[in-house]
Coordinates of C-alpha atoms in Angstrom, one line a residue:
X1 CA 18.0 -21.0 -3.6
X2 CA 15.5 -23.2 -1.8
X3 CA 11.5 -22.5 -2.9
X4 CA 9.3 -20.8 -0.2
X5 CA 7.2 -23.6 1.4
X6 CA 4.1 -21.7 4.1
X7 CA 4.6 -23.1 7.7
X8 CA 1.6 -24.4 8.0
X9 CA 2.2 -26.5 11.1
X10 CA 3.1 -23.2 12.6
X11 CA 0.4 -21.6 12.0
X12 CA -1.9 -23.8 12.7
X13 CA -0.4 -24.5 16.1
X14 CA 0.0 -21.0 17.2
X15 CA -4.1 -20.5 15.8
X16 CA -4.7 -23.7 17.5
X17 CA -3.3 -22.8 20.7
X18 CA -1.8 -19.4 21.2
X19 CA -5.4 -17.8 19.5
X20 CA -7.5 -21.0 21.2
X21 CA -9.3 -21.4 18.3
X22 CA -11.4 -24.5 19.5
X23 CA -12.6 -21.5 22.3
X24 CA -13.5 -18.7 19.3
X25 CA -15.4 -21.8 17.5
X26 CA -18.3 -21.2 20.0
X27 CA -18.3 -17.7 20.2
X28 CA -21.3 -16.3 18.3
X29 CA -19.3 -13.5 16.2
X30 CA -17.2 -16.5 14.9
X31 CA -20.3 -18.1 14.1
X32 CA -19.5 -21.0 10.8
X33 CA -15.7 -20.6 12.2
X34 CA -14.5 -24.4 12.7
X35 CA -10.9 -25.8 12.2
X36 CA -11.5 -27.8 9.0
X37 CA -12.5 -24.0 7.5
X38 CA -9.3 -22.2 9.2
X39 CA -7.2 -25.4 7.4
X40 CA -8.7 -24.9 4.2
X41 CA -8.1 -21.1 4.2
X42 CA -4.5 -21.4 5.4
X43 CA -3.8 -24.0 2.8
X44 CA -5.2 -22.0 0.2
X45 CA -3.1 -18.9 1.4
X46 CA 0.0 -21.4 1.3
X47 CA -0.9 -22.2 -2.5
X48 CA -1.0 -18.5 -3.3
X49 CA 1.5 -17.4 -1.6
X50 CA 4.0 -20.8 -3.0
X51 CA 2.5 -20.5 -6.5
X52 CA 2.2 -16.9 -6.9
X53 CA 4.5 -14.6 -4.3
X54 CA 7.5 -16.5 -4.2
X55 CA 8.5 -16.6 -7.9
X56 CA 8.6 -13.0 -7.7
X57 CA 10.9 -12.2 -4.9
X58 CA 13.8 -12.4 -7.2
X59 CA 12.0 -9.9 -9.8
X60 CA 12.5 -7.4 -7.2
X61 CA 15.7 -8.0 -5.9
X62 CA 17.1 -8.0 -9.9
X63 CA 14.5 -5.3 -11.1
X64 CA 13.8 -2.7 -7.7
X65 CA 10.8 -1.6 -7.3
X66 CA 12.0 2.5 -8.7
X67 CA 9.9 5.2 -7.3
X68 CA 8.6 7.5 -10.6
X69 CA 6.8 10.1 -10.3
X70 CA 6.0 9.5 -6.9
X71 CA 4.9 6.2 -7.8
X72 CA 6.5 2.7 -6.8
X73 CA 6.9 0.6 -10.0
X74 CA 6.6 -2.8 -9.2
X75 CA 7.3 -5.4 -11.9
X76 CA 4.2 -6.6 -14.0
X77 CA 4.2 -9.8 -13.0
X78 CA 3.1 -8.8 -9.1
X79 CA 0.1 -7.3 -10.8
X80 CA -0.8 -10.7 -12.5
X81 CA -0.1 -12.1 -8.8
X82 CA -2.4 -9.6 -7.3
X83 CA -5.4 -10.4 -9.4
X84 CA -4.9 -14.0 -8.2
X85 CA -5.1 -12.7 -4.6
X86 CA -8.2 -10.8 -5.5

């Protein structure tokens, strides 16, 4: 199995140029938006998700994710993960 690597490049291009970004930028609801902040966000939402997320999809394919009482138990690592995302 290969490791989960974020398409950036992707996403920046369809931010870049499907969402026209550089148009939003001087918009003043998107005030302090520029591309150098959208690229650090998305690479920091890469890490997490790289770091953090990935690892776990086997957890649930080995474990499930039961429903118990009417509750979905979810391995305790993804609560570890969540904090991270908090």
């Amino acid at each position: 199995m290969s490791e989960f690597q974020a398409p950036l490049k992707d996403m920046q291009f369809a931010l870049r140029h499907l969402g026209d970004l550089g148009a939003l930028e001087h918009l003043e609801a998107f005030d302090g938006l520029s591309e150098d902040l959208v690229q650090t966000v998305l690479e920091e939402a890469a890490r997490l998700a790289e770091q953090a997320v990935a690892p776990l999809y086997h957890l649930a394919d080995e474990r499930g994710t039961p429903l118990i009482d009417g509750q979905v138990q979810v391995p305790e690592e993804v609560h570890a993960a969540y904090q991270q995302f908090v």
